[in-house]
Amino acid sequence: SAVISQKPSRDICQRGTSLTIQCQVDSQVTMMFWYRQQPGQSLTLIATANQGSEATYESGFVIDKFPISRPNLTFSTLTVSNMSPEDSSIYLCSVVSQQETQYFGPGTRLLVL
Amino acid sequence: AQSVTQLGSHVSVSEGALVLLRCNYSSSVPPYLFWYVQYPNQGLQLLLKYTSAATLVKGINGFEAEFKKSETSFHLTKPSAHMSDAAEYFCAVSGGGADGLTFGKGTHLIIQP
């Protein structure tokens, strides 16, 4: 399985600011995704990070709020913009292996005050 | 479109007893099905997956799941519970190995000594 790291592991931010989360994989992968896990809730897919093109967002998520970059096959960033307390969540990236299995990073715990 | 229903937000079993966590899915295409486990303050770990091969799937830590198309179910079982099995368990579905996952709400497994 791929080794996935995320930075930062956690952060506390003030409302109205933005935070960029990084996801790094130790091997080239085609598919990379971003998920959100709100407190005590399940995971919800935010978007598919496409290499070399704009991300594909799920219903309820928009690029202005969650801009995503995917400059190469091992790296992606998710920015949470103009944050409010409702954005307090764990944000996770995932990748799909050659065996069509999805593996997750350790997550970034975000608290917005 | 896919959806997942996990029956029982909390399941409590005695140590050594059978573990049964229920998952029913809805999918317009042949599904890929997954079970993930999340220990407190940790990321998601893949337990097992079904991708149209054998209907009985064996995973890590003694867990297994059986795909039943007629019942649209993918229940997770373990013959004998261990204290270390206490965690949150998520069932997930996708339409293909390269698709994003749709998660159930999760089941919190409690192991009684």
PDB file of C-alpha atoms in Angstrom:
ATOM      1  CA  SER A   1       0.000   0.000   0.000  1.00  0.00           C
ATOM      2  CA  ALA A   2       1.027   3.623  -0.536  1.00  0.00           C
ATOM      3  CA  VAL A   3       2.450   5.695   2.297  1.00  0.00           C
ATOM      4  CA  ILE A   4       0.481   8.918   2.607  1.00  0.00           C
ATOM      5  CA  SER A   5       1.392  11.914   4.716  1.00  0.00           C
ATOM      6  CA  GLN A   6      -0.560  15.072   5.453  1.00  0.00           C
ATOM      7  CA  LYS A   7       0.510  18.450   6.741  1.00  0.00           C
ATOM      8  CA  PRO A   8      -0.394  19.922   9.108  1.00  0.00           C
ATOM      9  CA  SER A   9      -1.642  17.119  11.331  1.00  0.00           C
ATOM     10  CA  ARG A  10      -3.794  19.596  13.224  1.00  0.00           C
ATOM     11  CA  ASP A  11      -4.399  23.329  13.429  1.00  0.00           C
ATOM     12  CA  ILE A  12      -6.501  25.889  15.231  1.00  0.00           C
ATOM     13  CA  CYS A  13      -7.562  28.794  13.046  1.00  0.00           C
ATOM     14  CA  GLN A  14      -9.540  31.984  13.361  1.00  0.00           C
ATOM     15  CA  ARG A  15     -12.750  32.467  11.418  1.00  0.00           C
ATOM     16  CA  GLY A  16     -12.335  34.273   8.123  1.00  0.00           C
ATOM     17  CA  THR A  17      -8.849  32.904   7.483  1.00  0.00           C
ATOM     18  CA  SER A  18      -7.758  30.134   5.102  1.00  0.00           C
ATOM     19  CA  LEU A  19      -5.733  26.979   5.619  1.00  0.00           C
ATOM     20  CA  THR A  20      -3.950  24.898   3.008  1.00  0.00           C
ATOM     21  CA  ILE A  21      -3.559  21.187   3.689  1.00  0.00           C
ATOM     22  CA  GLN A  22      -0.913  19.167   1.896  1.00  0.00           C
ATOM     23  CA  CYS A  23      -1.069  15.518   0.901  1.00  0.00           C
ATOM     24  CA  GLN A  24       2.072  13.680  -0.193  1.00  0.00           C
ATOM     25  CA  VAL A  25       2.259  10.092  -1.488  1.00  0.00           C
ATOM     26  CA  ASP A  26       5.410   8.013  -1.732  1.00  0.00           C
ATOM     27  CA  SER A  27       4.552   6.717  -5.220  1.00  0.00           C
ATOM     28  CA  GLN A  28       2.796   7.975  -8.310  1.00  0.00           C
ATOM     29  CA  VAL A  29      -0.958   7.472  -8.211  1.00  0.00           C
ATOM     30  CA  THR A  30      -3.606   8.287 -10.748  1.00  0.00           C
ATOM     31  CA  MET A  31      -6.567   8.883  -8.477  1.00  0.00           C
ATOM     32  CA  MET A  32      -6.503  11.113  -5.418  1.00  0.00           C
ATOM     33  CA  PHE A  33      -9.494  12.266  -3.378  1.00  0.00           C
ATOM     34  CA  TRP A  34     -10.302  14.646  -0.530  1.00  0.00           C
ATOM     35  CA  TYR A  35     -12.835  13.819   2.197  1.00  0.00           C
ATOM     36  CA  ARG A  36     -14.268  15.618   5.206  1.00  0.00           C
ATOM     37  CA  GLN A  37     -15.232  13.993   8.498  1.00  0.00           C
ATOM     38  CA  GLN A  38     -17.245  16.326  10.695  1.00  0.00           C
ATOM     39  CA  PRO A  39     -17.195  15.709  14.466  1.00  0.00           C
ATOM     40  CA  GLY A  40     -18.818  12.402  15.290  1.00  0.00           C
ATOM     41  CA  GLN A  41     -19.858  11.888  11.679  1.00  0.00           C
ATOM     42  CA  SER A  42     -18.949   9.707   8.745  1.00  0.00           C
ATOM     43  CA  LEU A  43     -16.769  10.682   5.808  1.00  0.00           C
ATOM     44  CA  THR A  44     -18.062  12.750   2.909  1.00  0.00           C
ATOM     45  CA  LEU A  45     -16.306  13.026  -0.432  1.00  0.00           C
ATOM     46  CA  ILE A  46     -15.376  16.625  -1.239  1.00  0.00           C
ATOM     47  CA  ALA A  47     -13.729  16.236  -4.628  1.00  0.00           C
ATOM     48  CA  THR A  48     -11.520  14.242  -6.942  1.00  0.00           C
ATOM     49  CA  ALA A  49      -8.127  15.881  -7.417  1.00  0.00           C
ATOM     50  CA  ASN A  50      -7.285  15.571 -11.101  1.00  0.00           C
ATOM     51  CA  GLN A  51      -3.687  15.881 -12.206  1.00  0.00           C
ATOM     52  CA  GLY A  52      -3.249  18.694 -14.692  1.00  0.00           C
ATOM     53  CA  SER A  53      -6.878  19.805 -14.699  1.00  0.00           C
ATOM     54  CA  GLU A  54      -9.528  21.263 -12.423  1.00  0.00           C
ATOM     55  CA  ALA A  55     -10.818  19.146  -9.560  1.00  0.00           C
ATOM     56  CA  THR A  56     -14.215  17.487  -9.794  1.00  0.00           C
ATOM     57  CA  TYR A  57     -16.423  18.557  -6.899  1.00  0.00           C
ATOM     58  CA  GLU A  58     -19.286  16.669  -5.290  1.00  0.00           C
ATOM     59  CA  SER A  59     -22.671  18.217  -4.732  1.00  0.00           C
ATOM     60  CA  GLY A  60     -22.543  20.751  -1.934  1.00  0.00           C
ATOM     61  CA  PHE A  61     -18.853  21.589  -2.370  1.00  0.00           C
ATOM     62  CA  VAL A  62     -17.556  24.429  -4.531  1.00  0.00           C
ATOM     63  CA  ILE A  63     -14.175  25.469  -5.824  1.00  0.00           C
ATOM     64  CA  ASP A  64     -14.290  28.927  -4.250  1.00  0.00           C
ATOM     65  CA  LYS A  65     -14.594  27.391  -0.795  1.00  0.00           C
ATOM     66  CA  PHE A  66     -12.326  24.362  -1.300  1.00  0.00           C
ATOM     67  CA  PRO A  67      -9.787  25.074  -4.038  1.00  0.00           C
ATOM     68  CA  ILE A  68      -7.652  22.041  -4.863  1.00  0.00           C
ATOM     69  CA  SER A  69      -4.350  21.746  -6.669  1.00  0.00           C
ATOM     70  CA  ARG A  70      -2.748  18.600  -8.120  1.00  0.00           C
ATOM     71  CA  PRO A  71       0.525  19.618  -9.759  1.00  0.00           C
ATOM     72  CA  ASN A  72       1.850  16.064 -10.149  1.00  0.00           C
ATOM     73  CA  LEU A  73       1.049  12.415  -9.445  1.00  0.00           C
ATOM     74  CA  THR A  74       2.374  12.409  -5.875  1.00  0.00           C
ATOM     75  CA  PHE A  75       1.085  15.650  -4.372  1.00  0.00           C
ATOM     76  CA  SER A  76      -2.126  17.599  -3.821  1.00  0.00           C
ATOM     77  CA  THR A  77      -3.352  20.481  -1.684  1.00  0.00           C
ATOM     78  CA  LEU A  78      -6.771  21.369  -0.349  1.00  0.00           C
ATOM     79  CA  THR A  79      -7.461  24.899   0.848  1.00  0.00           C
ATOM     80  CA  VAL A  80     -10.311  25.636   3.219  1.00  0.00           C
ATOM     81  CA  SER A  81     -11.175  29.268   2.508  1.00  0.00           C
ATOM     82  CA  ASN A  82     -12.860  31.939   4.603  1.00  0.00           C
ATOM     83  CA  MET A  83     -13.302  29.496   7.435  1.00  0.00           C
ATOM     84  CA  SER A  84     -16.180  29.384   9.872  1.00  0.00           C
ATOM     85  CA  PRO A  85     -16.670  27.152  12.948  1.00  0.00           C
ATOM     86  CA  GLU A  86     -18.769  24.831  10.765  1.00  0.00           C
ATOM     87  CA  ASP A  87     -15.586  23.942   8.876  1.00  0.00           C
ATOM     88  CA  SER A  88     -14.141  22.314  11.989  1.00  0.00           C
ATOM     89  CA  SER A  89     -13.539  18.748  10.802  1.00  0.00           C
ATOM     90  CA  ILE A  90     -10.959  16.171   9.964  1.00  0.00           C
ATOM     91  CA  TYR A  91      -9.845  16.469   6.357  1.00  0.00           C
ATOM     92  CA  LEU A  92      -8.434  13.338   4.752  1.00  0.00           C
ATOM     93  CA  CYS A  93      -6.819  12.630   1.435  1.00  0.00           C
ATOM     94  CA  SER A  94      -6.909   9.213  -0.163  1.00  0.00           C
ATOM     95  CA  VAL A  95      -5.305   7.473  -3.114  1.00  0.00           C
ATOM     96  CA  VAL A  96      -6.247   4.456  -5.189  1.00  0.00           C
ATOM     97  CA  SER A  97      -3.691   1.700  -5.524  1.00  0.00           C
ATOM     98  CA  GLN A  98      -3.119  -0.473  -8.570  1.00  0.00           C
ATOM     99  CA  GLN A  99      -5.268  -3.093  -6.833  1.00  0.00           C
ATOM    100  CA  GLU A 100      -8.226  -0.677  -6.960  1.00  0.00           C
ATOM    101  CA  THR A 101      -8.079  -0.174  -3.202  1.00  0.00           C
ATOM    102  CA  GLN A 102      -8.412   3.231  -1.583  1.00  0.00           C
ATOM    103  CA  TYR A 103      -5.964   4.123   1.176  1.00  0.00           C
ATOM    104  CA  PHE A 104      -6.261   7.108   3.460  1.00  0.00           C
ATOM    105  CA  GLY A 105      -3.851   9.581   4.910  1.00  0.00           C
ATOM    106  CA  PRO A 106      -3.744  10.211   8.672  1.00  0.00           C
ATOM    107  CA  GLY A 107      -5.963  13.273   8.370  1.00  0.00           C
ATOM    108  CA  THR A 108      -5.717  16.943   9.333  1.00  0.00           C
ATOM    109  CA  ARG A 109      -7.730  17.972  12.390  1.00  0.00           C
ATOM    110  CA  LEU A 110      -8.998  21.509  11.972  1.00  0.00           C
ATOM    111  CA  LEU A 111     -10.633  23.588  14.675  1.00  0.00           C
ATOM    112  CA  VAL A 112     -12.031  26.984  13.698  1.00  0.00           C
ATOM    113  CA  LEU A 113     -12.700  29.467  16.470  1.00  0.00           C
TER     114      LEU A 113
ATOM    115  CA  ALA B   1     -25.702   6.738  -7.436  1.00  0.00           C
ATOM    116  CA  GLN B   2     -24.759   4.684  -4.422  1.00  0.00           C
ATOM    117  CA  SER B   3     -25.773   4.684  -0.784  1.00  0.00           C
ATOM    118  CA  VAL B   4     -24.908   2.685   2.319  1.00  0.00           C
ATOM    119  CA  THR B   5     -26.973   1.919   5.399  1.00  0.00           C
ATOM    120  CA  GLN B   6     -25.330   0.629   8.536  1.00  0.00           C
ATOM    121  CA  LEU B   7     -27.849  -0.735  10.999  1.00  0.00           C
ATOM    122  CA  GLY B   8     -27.005   0.183  14.557  1.00  0.00           C
ATOM    123  CA  SER B   9     -24.896   3.201  15.396  1.00  0.00           C
ATOM    124  CA  HIS B  10     -23.628   1.310  18.457  1.00  0.00           C
ATOM    125  CA  VAL B  11     -23.108  -2.428  18.887  1.00  0.00           C
ATOM    126  CA  SER B  12     -22.011  -3.961  22.173  1.00  0.00           C
ATOM    127  CA  VAL B  13     -20.711  -7.518  22.501  1.00  0.00           C
ATOM    128  CA  SER B  14     -18.905  -9.463  25.177  1.00  0.00           C
ATOM    129  CA  GLU B  15     -15.275 -10.396  24.748  1.00  0.00           C
ATOM    130  CA  GLY B  16     -15.137 -13.751  22.981  1.00  0.00           C
ATOM    131  CA  ALA B  17     -18.599 -13.394  21.463  1.00  0.00           C
ATOM    132  CA  LEU B  18     -19.514 -13.180  17.793  1.00  0.00           C
ATOM    133  CA  VAL B  19     -19.252  -9.745  16.180  1.00  0.00           C
ATOM    134  CA  LEU B  20     -21.842  -8.907  13.502  1.00  0.00           C
ATOM    135  CA  LEU B  21     -21.933  -5.439  11.948  1.00  0.00           C
ATOM    136  CA  ARG B  22     -24.604  -4.927   9.329  1.00  0.00           C
ATOM    137  CA  CYS B  23     -24.247  -3.075   6.037  1.00  0.00           C
ATOM    138  CA  ASN B  24     -26.748  -2.758   3.214  1.00  0.00           C
ATOM    139  CA  TYR B  25     -25.981  -0.923   0.029  1.00  0.00           C
ATOM    140  CA  SER B  26     -27.711   0.531  -2.974  1.00  0.00           C
ATOM    141  CA  SER B  27     -25.929   0.801  -6.276  1.00  0.00           C
ATOM    142  CA  SER B  28     -26.979   1.260  -9.887  1.00  0.00           C
ATOM    143  CA  VAL B  29     -23.866  -0.585 -11.067  1.00  0.00           C
ATOM    144  CA  PRO B  30     -22.046  -3.676  -9.779  1.00  0.00           C
ATOM    145  CA  PRO B  31     -20.591  -2.410  -6.538  1.00  0.00           C
ATOM    146  CA  TYR B  32     -17.169  -2.385  -5.013  1.00  0.00           C
ATOM    147  CA  LEU B  33     -17.625  -2.747  -1.247  1.00  0.00           C
ATOM    148  CA  PHE B  34     -15.250  -1.975   1.588  1.00  0.00           C
ATOM    149  CA  TRP B  35     -15.032  -2.109   5.357  1.00  0.00           C
ATOM    150  CA  TYR B  36     -12.725   0.335   7.134  1.00  0.00           C
ATOM    151  CA  VAL B  37     -11.899   0.616  10.830  1.00  0.00           C
ATOM    152  CA  GLN B  38     -11.042   3.816  12.665  1.00  0.00           C
ATOM    153  CA  TYR B  39      -9.455   3.632  16.090  1.00  0.00           C
ATOM    154  CA  PRO B  40      -9.751   6.689  18.364  1.00  0.00           C
ATOM    155  CA  ASN B  41      -7.812   9.662  17.038  1.00  0.00           C
ATOM    156  CA  GLN B  42      -6.419   7.642  14.143  1.00  0.00           C
ATOM    157  CA  GLY B  43      -6.961   7.453  10.397  1.00  0.00           C
ATOM    158  CA  LEU B  44      -8.901   4.842   8.456  1.00  0.00           C
ATOM    159  CA  GLN B  45      -7.505   1.356   8.011  1.00  0.00           C
ATOM    160  CA  LEU B  46      -8.805  -1.020   5.357  1.00  0.00           C
ATOM    161  CA  LEU B  47     -10.207  -4.237   6.814  1.00  0.00           C
ATOM    162  CA  LEU B  48     -11.346  -5.916   3.606  1.00  0.00           C
ATOM    163  CA  LYS B  49     -12.841  -5.310   0.181  1.00  0.00           C
ATOM    164  CA  TYR B  50     -15.135  -6.981  -2.347  1.00  0.00           C
ATOM    165  CA  THR B  51     -14.479  -6.324  -6.023  1.00  0.00           C
ATOM    166  CA  SER B  52     -16.594  -8.949  -7.840  1.00  0.00           C
ATOM    167  CA  ALA B  53     -14.393 -11.941  -7.075  1.00  0.00           C
ATOM    168  CA  ALA B  54     -15.195 -14.413  -4.268  1.00  0.00           C
ATOM    169  CA  THR B  55     -18.327 -13.481  -2.348  1.00  0.00           C
ATOM    170  CA  LEU B  56     -16.786 -14.406   1.009  1.00  0.00           C
ATOM    171  CA  VAL B  57     -13.958 -12.012   1.706  1.00  0.00           C
ATOM    172  CA  LYS B  58     -11.407 -12.471   4.448  1.00  0.00           C
ATOM    173  CA  GLY B  59      -9.676  -9.463   5.905  1.00  0.00           C
ATOM    174  CA  ILE B  60      -7.232  -8.534   8.591  1.00  0.00           C
ATOM    175  CA  ASN B  61      -7.563  -9.181  12.329  1.00  0.00           C
ATOM    176  CA  GLY B  62      -9.854 -12.185  11.805  1.00  0.00           C
ATOM    177  CA  PHE B  63     -12.685 -10.261  10.156  1.00  0.00           C
ATOM    178  CA  GLU B  64     -14.616 -11.454   7.138  1.00  0.00           C
ATOM    179  CA  ALA B  65     -17.618 -10.294   5.134  1.00  0.00           C
ATOM    180  CA  GLU B  66     -19.993 -11.953   2.712  1.00  0.00           C
ATOM    181  CA  PHE B  67     -21.411 -10.232  -0.346  1.00  0.00           C
ATOM    182  CA  LYS B  68     -25.052 -11.198  -0.887  1.00  0.00           C
ATOM    183  CA  LYS B  69     -26.406  -9.641  -4.035  1.00  0.00           C
ATOM    184  CA  SER B  70     -29.981 -10.847  -3.439  1.00  0.00           C
ATOM    185  CA  GLU B  71     -30.025  -9.106  -0.063  1.00  0.00           C
ATOM    186  CA  THR B  72     -27.820  -6.160  -1.149  1.00  0.00           C
ATOM    187  CA  SER B  73     -25.820  -6.786   1.985  1.00  0.00           C
ATOM    188  CA  PHE B  74     -22.165  -6.915   2.997  1.00  0.00           C
ATOM    189  CA  HIS B  75     -22.204  -7.719   6.715  1.00  0.00           C
ATOM    190  CA  LEU B  76     -18.956  -7.858   8.674  1.00  0.00           C
ATOM    191  CA  THR B  77     -18.316 -10.699  11.120  1.00  0.00           C
ATOM    192  CA  LYS B  78     -15.670 -11.956  13.500  1.00  0.00           C
ATOM    193  CA  PRO B  79     -16.116 -15.233  15.407  1.00  0.00           C
ATOM    194  CA  SER B  80     -14.609 -14.069  18.671  1.00  0.00           C
ATOM    195  CA  ALA B  81     -14.372 -10.439  19.780  1.00  0.00           C
ATOM    196  CA  HIS B  82     -11.247  -9.069  21.385  1.00  0.00           C
ATOM    197  CA  MET B  83     -10.940  -5.945  23.483  1.00  0.00           C
ATOM    198  CA  SER B  84      -8.690  -4.440  20.831  1.00  0.00           C
ATOM    199  CA  ASP B  85     -11.560  -4.583  18.313  1.00  0.00           C
ATOM    200  CA  ALA B  86     -13.261  -1.639  20.013  1.00  0.00           C
ATOM    201  CA  ALA B  87     -13.399   1.049  17.329  1.00  0.00           C
ATOM    202  CA  GLU B  88     -15.584   2.759  14.731  1.00  0.00           C
ATOM    203  CA  TYR B  89     -16.365   0.664  11.662  1.00  0.00           C
ATOM    204  CA  PHE B  90     -17.380   2.123   8.320  1.00  0.00           C
ATOM    205  CA  CYS B  91     -18.896   0.353   5.339  1.00  0.00           C
ATOM    206  CA  ALA B  92     -18.338   2.033   1.980  1.00  0.00           C
ATOM    207  CA  VAL B  93     -19.380   1.519  -1.639  1.00  0.00           C
ATOM    208  CA  SER B  94     -18.144   2.717  -5.000  1.00  0.00           C
ATOM    209  CA  GLY B  95     -19.051   2.085  -8.592  1.00  0.00           C
ATOM    210  CA  GLY B  96     -15.518   1.178  -9.522  1.00  0.00           C
ATOM    211  CA  GLY B  97     -12.035   0.918  -8.174  1.00  0.00           C
ATOM    212  CA  ALA B  98     -11.151   4.422  -9.302  1.00  0.00           C
ATOM    213  CA  ASP B  99     -14.290   6.096  -7.949  1.00  0.00           C
ATOM    214  CA  GLY B 100     -14.727   8.043  -4.756  1.00  0.00           C
ATOM    215  CA  LEU B 101     -16.326   6.204  -1.855  1.00  0.00           C
ATOM    216  CA  THR B 102     -19.767   6.661  -0.350  1.00  0.00           C
ATOM    217  CA  PHE B 103     -19.646   5.834   3.350  1.00  0.00           C
ATOM    218  CA  GLY B 104     -22.232   4.626   5.800  1.00  0.00           C
ATOM    219  CA  LYS B 105     -22.712   6.528   9.048  1.00  0.00           C
ATOM    220  CA  GLY B 106     -20.506   4.102  10.933  1.00  0.00           C
ATOM    221  CA  THR B 107     -20.996   1.635  13.765  1.00  0.00           C
ATOM    222  CA  HIS B 108     -19.269   2.064  17.108  1.00  0.00           C
ATOM    223  CA  LEU B 109     -18.251  -1.371  18.385  1.00  0.00           C
ATOM    224  CA  ILE B 110     -18.053  -1.732  22.151  1.00  0.00           C
ATOM    225  CA  ILE B 111     -16.449  -4.785  23.702  1.00  0.00           C
ATOM    226  CA  GLN B 112     -17.604  -5.702  27.199  1.00  0.00           C
ATOM    227  CA  PRO B 113     -15.073  -7.546  29.380  1.00  0.00           C
TER     228      PRO B 113
END
